[in-house]
Amino acid sequence: VQLQASGGGLVQPGGSLRLSCVVRDNFFVINKMIWYRQAPGKQRELVARIDSDGATTYGDPVKGRFTISRDNADETVYLQMNSLKLEDSAVYYCNVNVLDYSDLDRVGEAYEYEYWGQGTQVTVSS
């Protein structure tokens, strides 16, 4: 499984960007799709998460400004970022949680795996 993130760049405060993350070479069921970010000198933090049923969760700093969505047919997760602030500058990483049902009859449950994308830089600056 490979994740390819794109859409980062340089934007002025108040501007917008849309990040995309495509899941490739996947043979499992995608469960959770998540965006994290990490700014220099800071810990990685959750930005937004979308579950297989469409339920979403947002980190407090981005609530009301960012929107996460997913296209299950294309196995892609998006992050629409509006009203960007200086403090949104970071490397944004996509993460997926997938379910492997190949051994379900024997073990009674799916295996869970987690994969990360390479990160895309978002810089908000005037």
PDB file of C-alpha atoms in Angstrom:
ATOM      1  CA  VAL A   1       0.000   0.000   0.000  1.00  0.00           C
ATOM      2  CA  GLN A   2       1.338   3.415  -0.961  1.00  0.00           C
ATOM      3  CA  LEU A   3      -0.027   6.837  -0.165  1.00  0.00           C
ATOM      4  CA  GLN A   4       0.696   9.811  -2.401  1.00  0.00           C
ATOM      5  CA  ALA A   5      -0.084  13.224  -0.962  1.00  0.00           C
ATOM      6  CA  SER A   6      -0.218  16.419  -2.986  1.00  0.00           C
ATOM      7  CA  GLY A   7      -1.603  19.926  -2.973  1.00  0.00           C
ATOM      8  CA  GLY A   8       0.689  21.668  -0.548  1.00  0.00           C
ATOM      9  CA  GLY A   9       2.300  25.002  -1.286  1.00  0.00           C
ATOM     10  CA  LEU A  10       2.733  28.609  -0.308  1.00  0.00           C
ATOM     11  CA  VAL A  11      -0.375  30.646   0.438  1.00  0.00           C
ATOM     12  CA  GLN A  12      -1.120  33.991   2.080  1.00  0.00           C
ATOM     13  CA  PRO A  13      -3.036  34.217   5.337  1.00  0.00           C
ATOM     14  CA  GLY A  14      -6.737  33.909   4.687  1.00  0.00           C
ATOM     15  CA  GLY A  15      -6.155  31.838   1.589  1.00  0.00           C
ATOM     16  CA  SER A  16      -7.160  28.270   0.767  1.00  0.00           C
ATOM     17  CA  LEU A  17      -5.516  25.044  -0.257  1.00  0.00           C
ATOM     18  CA  ARG A  18      -6.837  21.593  -1.016  1.00  0.00           C
ATOM     19  CA  LEU A  19      -4.742  18.575  -0.151  1.00  0.00           C
ATOM     20  CA  SER A  20      -5.245  15.180  -1.733  1.00  0.00           C
ATOM     21  CA  CYS A  21      -3.956  11.767  -0.774  1.00  0.00           C
ATOM     22  CA  VAL A  22      -4.364   8.826  -3.108  1.00  0.00           C
ATOM     23  CA  VAL A  23      -4.063   5.274  -1.849  1.00  0.00           C
ATOM     24  CA  ARG A  24      -2.360   2.999  -4.373  1.00  0.00           C
ATOM     25  CA  ASP A  25      -1.694  -0.720  -4.591  1.00  0.00           C
ATOM     26  CA  ASN A  26      -4.319  -1.404  -1.954  1.00  0.00           C
ATOM     27  CA  PHE A  27      -5.997  -4.780  -1.590  1.00  0.00           C
ATOM     28  CA  PHE A  28      -7.650  -4.158   1.767  1.00  0.00           C
ATOM     29  CA  VAL A  29     -10.701  -2.348   3.044  1.00  0.00           C
ATOM     30  CA  ILE A  30      -9.921   1.243   3.927  1.00  0.00           C
ATOM     31  CA  ASN A  31     -11.301   2.124   7.334  1.00  0.00           C
ATOM     32  CA  LYS A  32     -10.083   5.429   8.735  1.00  0.00           C
ATOM     33  CA  MET A  33      -8.420   8.146   6.647  1.00  0.00           C
ATOM     34  CA  ILE A  34      -6.600  10.789   8.631  1.00  0.00           C
ATOM     35  CA  TRP A  35      -4.601  13.963   8.141  1.00  0.00           C
ATOM     36  CA  TYR A  36      -1.894  14.874  10.629  1.00  0.00           C
ATOM     37  CA  ARG A  37       0.507  17.778  10.616  1.00  0.00           C
ATOM     38  CA  GLN A  38       3.819  18.577  12.202  1.00  0.00           C
ATOM     39  CA  ALA A  39       5.387  21.985  12.477  1.00  0.00           C
ATOM     40  CA  PRO A  40       9.097  22.467  13.248  1.00  0.00           C
ATOM     41  CA  GLY A  41       9.795  21.890  16.924  1.00  0.00           C
ATOM     42  CA  LYS A  42       6.276  20.684  17.621  1.00  0.00           C
ATOM     43  CA  GLN A  43       4.666  17.320  18.059  1.00  0.00           C
ATOM     44  CA  ARG A  44       2.621  15.759  15.303  1.00  0.00           C
ATOM     45  CA  GLU A  45      -1.049  16.564  15.795  1.00  0.00           C
ATOM     46  CA  LEU A  46      -4.286  15.254  14.372  1.00  0.00           C
ATOM     47  CA  VAL A  47      -5.882  17.617  11.889  1.00  0.00           C
ATOM     48  CA  ALA A  48      -8.922  15.657  10.745  1.00  0.00           C
ATOM     49  CA  ARG A  49     -10.206  12.140  10.481  1.00  0.00           C
ATOM     50  CA  ILE A  50     -12.946  10.531   8.438  1.00  0.00           C
ATOM     51  CA  ASP A  51     -14.215   7.042   9.156  1.00  0.00           C
ATOM     52  CA  SER A  52     -15.645   4.523   6.717  1.00  0.00           C
ATOM     53  CA  ASP A  53     -19.188   5.597   7.602  1.00  0.00           C
ATOM     54  CA  GLY A  54     -18.373   9.234   6.846  1.00  0.00           C
ATOM     55  CA  ALA A  55     -18.128  10.385  10.445  1.00  0.00           C
ATOM     56  CA  THR A  56     -15.594  13.166  10.868  1.00  0.00           C
ATOM     57  CA  THR A  57     -13.413  14.451  13.679  1.00  0.00           C
ATOM     58  CA  TYR A  58     -11.398  17.663  13.677  1.00  0.00           C
ATOM     59  CA  GLY A  59      -8.628  19.030  15.809  1.00  0.00           C
ATOM     60  CA  ASP A  60      -9.682  22.115  17.748  1.00  0.00           C
ATOM     61  CA  PRO A  61      -7.347  24.512  15.882  1.00  0.00           C
ATOM     62  CA  VAL A  62      -8.978  23.767  12.512  1.00  0.00           C
ATOM     63  CA  LYS A  63     -12.637  23.371  13.393  1.00  0.00           C
ATOM     64  CA  GLY A  64     -14.843  25.474  11.173  1.00  0.00           C
ATOM     65  CA  ARG A  65     -12.047  26.134   8.665  1.00  0.00           C
ATOM     66  CA  PHE A  66     -10.994  22.726   7.351  1.00  0.00           C
ATOM     67  CA  THR A  67     -13.145  20.026   5.785  1.00  0.00           C
ATOM     68  CA  ILE A  68     -12.123  16.429   5.274  1.00  0.00           C
ATOM     69  CA  SER A  69     -13.794  14.236   2.685  1.00  0.00           C
ATOM     70  CA  ARG A  70     -13.155  10.966   0.918  1.00  0.00           C
ATOM     71  CA  ASP A  71     -13.886   9.316  -2.386  1.00  0.00           C
ATOM     72  CA  ASN A  72     -14.133   5.613  -1.722  1.00  0.00           C
ATOM     73  CA  ALA A  73     -14.215   4.647  -5.384  1.00  0.00           C
ATOM     74  CA  ASP A  74     -10.944   6.471  -6.047  1.00  0.00           C
ATOM     75  CA  GLU A  75      -9.528   5.655  -2.588  1.00  0.00           C
ATOM     76  CA  THR A  76      -8.656   9.281  -2.058  1.00  0.00           C
ATOM     77  CA  VAL A  77      -8.936  11.539   0.948  1.00  0.00           C
ATOM     78  CA  TYR A  78      -9.117  15.321   0.642  1.00  0.00           C
ATOM     79  CA  LEU A  79      -8.513  18.168   3.031  1.00  0.00           C
ATOM     80  CA  GLN A  80     -10.042  21.507   2.083  1.00  0.00           C
ATOM     81  CA  MET A  81      -8.294  24.210   4.090  1.00  0.00           C
ATOM     82  CA  ASN A  82      -9.878  27.664   4.201  1.00  0.00           C
ATOM     83  CA  SER A  83      -9.052  30.821   6.123  1.00  0.00           C
ATOM     84  CA  LEU A  84      -5.496  29.638   6.553  1.00  0.00           C
ATOM     85  CA  LYS A  85      -3.446  31.122   9.355  1.00  0.00           C
ATOM     86  CA  LEU A  86       0.284  31.447   9.895  1.00  0.00           C
ATOM     87  CA  GLU A  87       0.096  28.718  12.514  1.00  0.00           C
ATOM     88  CA  ASP A  88      -1.254  26.249   9.957  1.00  0.00           C
ATOM     89  CA  SER A  89       2.201  26.067   8.394  1.00  0.00           C
ATOM     90  CA  ALA A  90       3.460  22.498   8.729  1.00  0.00           C
ATOM     91  CA  VAL A  91       4.141  19.298   6.882  1.00  0.00           C
ATOM     92  CA  TYR A  92       0.822  17.543   6.402  1.00  0.00           C
ATOM     93  CA  TYR A  93       0.764  13.743   6.410  1.00  0.00           C
ATOM     94  CA  CYS A  94      -2.006  11.424   5.350  1.00  0.00           C
ATOM     95  CA  ASN A  95      -2.578   8.185   7.185  1.00  0.00           C
ATOM     96  CA  VAL A  96      -4.901   5.292   6.500  1.00  0.00           C
ATOM     97  CA  ASN A  97      -6.084   2.402   8.597  1.00  0.00           C
ATOM     98  CA  VAL A  98      -6.996  -0.644   6.542  1.00  0.00           C
ATOM     99  CA  LEU A  99      -8.678  -3.933   7.373  1.00  0.00           C
ATOM    100  CA  ASP A 100      -7.481  -7.298   6.101  1.00  0.00           C
ATOM    101  CA  TYR A 101     -10.242  -9.908   6.166  1.00  0.00           C
ATOM    102  CA  SER A 102      -8.221 -12.641   4.465  1.00  0.00           C
ATOM    103  CA  ASP A 103      -7.964 -14.747   7.636  1.00  0.00           C
ATOM    104  CA  LEU A 104     -11.347 -13.906   9.107  1.00  0.00           C
ATOM    105  CA  ASP A 105     -12.624 -17.500   9.242  1.00  0.00           C
ATOM    106  CA  ARG A 106      -9.661 -18.624  11.318  1.00  0.00           C
ATOM    107  CA  VAL A 107      -9.091 -15.672  13.643  1.00  0.00           C
ATOM    108  CA  GLY A 108     -12.594 -14.225  13.772  1.00  0.00           C
ATOM    109  CA  GLU A 109     -11.597 -10.670  13.098  1.00  0.00           C
ATOM    110  CA  ALA A 110      -9.767  -8.536  10.574  1.00  0.00           C
ATOM    111  CA  TYR A 111      -6.136  -7.609  10.813  1.00  0.00           C
ATOM    112  CA  GLU A 112      -5.528  -3.849  10.958  1.00  0.00           C
ATOM    113  CA  TYR A 113      -2.637  -2.125   9.247  1.00  0.00           C
ATOM    114  CA  GLU A 114      -1.601   1.504   9.175  1.00  0.00           C
ATOM    115  CA  TYR A 115       0.160   3.347   6.375  1.00  0.00           C
ATOM    116  CA  TRP A 116       1.629   6.837   6.038  1.00  0.00           C
ATOM    117  CA  GLY A 117       2.144   9.165   3.116  1.00  0.00           C
ATOM    118  CA  GLN A 118       5.334  11.100   2.487  1.00  0.00           C
ATOM    119  CA  GLY A 119       4.027  14.471   3.641  1.00  0.00           C
ATOM    120  CA  THR A 120       3.310  17.685   1.797  1.00  0.00           C
ATOM    121  CA  GLN A 121       4.509  21.097   2.933  1.00  0.00           C
ATOM    122  CA  VAL A 122       2.001  23.847   3.610  1.00  0.00           C
ATOM    123  CA  THR A 123       3.429  27.300   4.211  1.00  0.00           C
ATOM    124  CA  VAL A 124       1.219  30.215   5.157  1.00  0.00           C
ATOM    125  CA  SER A 125       3.083  33.474   4.853  1.00  0.00           C
ATOM    126  CA  SER A 126       2.526  37.054   3.803  1.00  0.00           C
TER     127      SER A 126
END
